[in-house]
Amino acid sequence: FLFLMGVAWNAYYYYMNVQVLQENNTSETNNGNHNNNNTPNHNDHEPPDTIEYNDIYSQAFVNILIPIMVWIVCCVRAYQFHGLIVEAGMEATAEQEQLQQEFAANRHDDEDDDSDNDNGDSDNDNDDIEQQQQQQHDDEVVRLNTTTATNDNYNNTRRLVQDEEHEELTLQVEEARFS
């Protein structure tokens, strides 16, 4: 979306530059012809100080080179940010899977220990079940905290990048106003 917005904005800005240059060229041509009628031996086919027709398009393009470069930088930074977010998500998923595997391995080891030490004592079995339930609860809390922290980091980083892009665009608009 950012790329399409940049292309549309730059195309519109280019179009507006061409229109302004053509208007300036037309007004200079009209002023030049009016003033040149008083001077003898002047070539009326080529008024002085006017921009050639093909030169209007190249000059309009030169006028929007800096804004185009700013948009390109914004698009590259957005792509890099997207890559960082994807990488952080993959790391969080891998860490979560590792924790789940460790939890499953610990639970399997606890079950093996319980079956080896089974003396028919129901109090020990109840204590073990309570410990397992507490461990499962603790692991679930750790998983949720990890996921929440990852989402918070993503949202905070996204806000920072959007703020930076907004500041860049604001500066660009202010520069355009003073140009």
Short mmCIF file of C-alpha atoms in Angstrom, two decimals:
data_model
loop_
_atom_site.label_atom_id
_atom_site.label_comp_id
_atom_site.label_asym_id
_atom_site.label_seq_id
_atom_site.Cartn_x
_atom_site.Cartn_y
_atom_site.Cartn_z
CA PHE A 1 0.00 0.00 0.00
CA LEU A 2 2.82 2.38 0.87
CA PHE A 3 4.45 1.74 -2.50
CA LEU A 4 1.24 2.41 -4.43
CA MET A 5 0.63 5.55 -2.41
CA GLY A 6 4.15 6.76 -3.22
CA VAL A 7 3.74 6.11 -6.93
CA ALA A 8 0.38 7.88 -7.01
CA TRP A 9 1.63 10.87 -5.04
CA ASN A 10 4.77 11.26 -7.15
CA ALA A 11 2.80 10.93 -10.39
CA TYR A 12 0.40 13.63 -9.21
CA TYR A 13 3.29 15.86 -8.11
CA TYR A 14 4.98 15.35 -11.50
CA TYR A 15 1.74 16.25 -13.30
CA MET A 16 1.36 19.39 -11.20
CA ASN A 17 4.99 20.40 -11.91
CA VAL A 18 4.43 19.98 -15.65
CA GLN A 19 1.27 22.11 -15.47
CA VAL A 20 3.06 24.89 -13.58
CA LEU A 21 6.02 24.85 -15.96
CA GLN A 22 3.71 24.97 -18.98
CA GLU A 23 1.78 27.89 -17.49
CA ASN A 24 5.02 29.72 -16.74
CA ASN A 25 6.28 29.00 -20.24
CA THR A 26 3.03 30.24 -21.78
CA SER A 27 3.03 33.42 -19.72
CA GLU A 28 6.69 34.08 -20.54
CA THR A 29 5.99 33.48 -24.23
CA ASN A 30 3.05 35.91 -24.20
CA ASN A 31 5.06 38.52 -22.32
CA GLY A 32 8.02 37.96 -24.62
CA ASN A 33 5.95 38.41 -27.80
CA HIS A 34 4.35 41.56 -26.46
CA ASN A 35 7.65 43.14 -25.53
CA ASN A 36 9.41 41.96 -28.67
CA ASN A 37 7.03 43.70 -31.05
CA ASN A 38 8.70 47.01 -30.23
CA THR A 39 12.21 45.84 -31.07
CA PRO A 40 13.17 45.58 -34.72
CA ASN A 41 15.11 42.64 -36.25
CA HIS A 42 14.09 40.14 -33.54
CA ASN A 43 13.15 36.58 -34.41
CA ASP A 44 9.49 36.18 -33.38
CA HIS A 45 9.57 32.40 -33.82
CA GLU A 46 11.70 31.82 -30.73
CA PRO A 47 10.92 33.99 -27.70
CA PRO A 48 13.79 34.57 -25.27
CA ASP A 49 14.03 32.85 -21.87
CA THR A 50 11.39 30.17 -22.48
CA ILE A 51 11.70 26.52 -21.72
CA GLU A 52 11.64 24.14 -24.65
CA TYR A 53 8.66 21.79 -24.79
CA ASN A 54 10.70 18.60 -24.14
CA ASP A 55 12.69 20.34 -21.43
CA ILE A 56 9.51 20.91 -19.39
CA TYR A 57 9.15 17.19 -18.73
CA SER A 58 12.78 16.70 -17.76
CA GLN A 59 12.70 19.74 -15.47
CA ALA A 60 9.51 18.47 -13.81
CA PHE A 61 11.21 15.12 -13.27
CA VAL A 62 14.26 16.78 -11.70
CA ASN A 63 11.91 18.69 -9.38
CA ILE A 64 10.49 15.46 -7.95
CA LEU A 65 13.73 13.47 -7.63
CA ILE A 66 14.16 14.19 -3.92
CA PRO A 67 10.54 13.29 -3.03
CA ILE A 68 10.90 10.09 -5.07
CA MET A 69 14.03 9.21 -3.13
CA VAL A 70 12.26 9.88 0.17
CA TRP A 71 9.44 7.54 -0.86
CA ILE A 72 11.94 4.88 -1.90
CA VAL A 73 13.68 5.13 1.48
CA CYS A 74 10.31 4.86 3.25
CA CYS A 75 9.40 1.75 1.24
CA VAL A 76 12.77 0.12 1.91
CA ARG A 77 12.51 0.88 5.63
CA ALA A 78 8.96 -0.52 5.75
CA TYR A 79 10.15 -3.71 4.03
CA GLN A 80 13.05 -4.04 6.49
CA PHE A 81 10.70 -3.48 9.41
CA HIS A 82 8.34 -6.14 8.07
CA GLY A 83 11.30 -8.54 7.88
CA LEU A 84 12.21 -7.79 11.50
CA ILE A 85 8.66 -8.43 12.64
CA VAL A 86 8.51 -11.73 10.77
CA GLU A 87 11.86 -12.76 12.25
CA ALA A 88 10.70 -11.85 15.79
CA GLY A 89 7.53 -13.85 15.27
CA MET A 90 9.50 -16.87 14.10
CA GLU A 91 11.82 -16.62 17.11
CA ALA A 92 8.85 -16.38 19.48
CA THR A 93 7.22 -19.40 17.85
CA ALA A 94 10.45 -21.41 18.05
CA GLU A 95 10.90 -20.47 21.70
CA GLN A 96 7.32 -21.41 22.46
CA GLU A 97 7.73 -24.80 20.75
CA GLN A 98 10.96 -25.39 22.67
CA LEU A 99 9.20 -24.64 25.97
CA GLN A 100 6.36 -26.96 25.06
CA GLN A 101 8.79 -29.74 24.16
CA GLU A 102 10.66 -29.27 27.44
CA PHE A 103 7.37 -29.30 29.32
CA ALA A 104 6.25 -32.47 27.53
CA ALA A 105 9.61 -34.13 28.22
CA ASN A 106 9.48 -33.17 31.91
CA ARG A 107 5.92 -34.41 32.21
CA HIS A 108 6.84 -37.70 30.52
CA ASP A 109 9.80 -38.12 32.91
CA ASP A 110 7.52 -37.38 35.88
CA GLU A 111 5.03 -40.00 34.70
CA ASP A 112 7.81 -42.56 34.38
CA ASP A 113 9.01 -41.75 37.90
CA ASP A 114 5.47 -42.05 39.24
CA SER A 115 4.98 -45.47 37.67
CA ASP A 116 8.34 -46.70 39.05
CA ASN A 117 7.64 -45.43 42.57
CA ASP A 118 3.98 -46.46 42.69
CA ASN A 119 3.51 -47.91 46.19
CA GLY A 120 -0.23 -47.51 46.22
CA ASP A 121 0.05 -44.33 48.28
CA SER A 122 -2.85 -42.12 47.17
CA ASP A 123 -1.59 -39.04 49.04
CA ASN A 124 1.63 -39.01 46.98
CA ASP A 125 -0.39 -39.47 43.79
CA ASN A 126 -2.63 -36.51 44.67
CA ASP A 127 0.41 -34.38 45.49
CA ASP A 128 1.99 -35.33 42.18
CA ILE A 129 -1.19 -34.48 40.28
CA GLU A 130 -1.39 -31.12 42.05
CA GLN A 131 2.26 -30.44 41.23
CA GLN A 132 1.68 -31.35 37.58
CA GLN A 133 -1.37 -29.11 37.40
CA GLN A 134 0.57 -26.28 39.02
CA GLN A 135 3.46 -26.83 36.56
CA GLN A 136 1.05 -26.81 33.62
CA HIS A 137 -0.50 -23.60 34.90
CA ASP A 138 2.93 -21.99 35.35
CA ASP A 139 3.99 -23.06 31.85
CA GLU A 140 0.78 -21.64 30.38
CA VAL A 141 1.39 -18.33 32.17
CA VAL A 142 4.97 -18.22 30.80
CA ARG A 143 3.69 -18.95 27.28
CA LEU A 144 1.03 -16.24 27.49
CA ASN A 145 3.50 -13.71 28.90
CA THR A 146 5.96 -14.48 26.09
CA THR A 147 3.25 -14.07 23.46
CA THR A 148 1.98 -10.85 25.05
CA ALA A 149 5.50 -9.41 25.28
CA THR A 150 6.14 -10.26 21.63
CA ASN A 151 2.88 -8.58 20.56
CA ASP A 152 3.65 -5.52 22.70
CA ASN A 153 7.13 -5.24 21.19
CA TYR A 154 5.66 -5.54 17.71
CA ASN A 155 3.08 -2.81 18.36
CA ASN A 156 5.61 -0.46 20.00
CA THR A 157 8.12 -0.91 17.17
CA ARG A 158 5.39 -0.38 14.58
CA ARG A 159 4.30 2.86 16.28
CA LEU A 160 7.90 4.12 16.34
CA VAL A 161 8.39 3.44 12.63
CA GLN A 162 5.09 5.10 11.78
CA ASP A 163 6.09 8.14 13.84
CA GLU A 164 9.44 8.32 12.01
CA GLU A 165 7.72 8.08 8.62
CA HIS A 166 5.22 10.76 9.64
CA GLU A 167 8.05 13.08 10.71
CA GLU A 168 9.86 12.51 7.39
CA LEU A 169 6.72 13.26 5.40
CA THR A 170 6.00 16.36 7.51
CA LEU A 171 9.50 17.66 6.85
CA GLN A 172 9.10 16.92 3.16
CA VAL A 173 5.82 18.83 3.00
CA GLU A 174 7.34 21.78 4.84
CA GLU A 175 10.29 21.80 2.45
CA ALA A 176 7.91 21.72 -0.49
CA ARG A 177 6.02 24.71 0.88
CA PHE A 178 9.18 26.77 1.12
CA SER A 179 10.43 25.75 -2.33
#
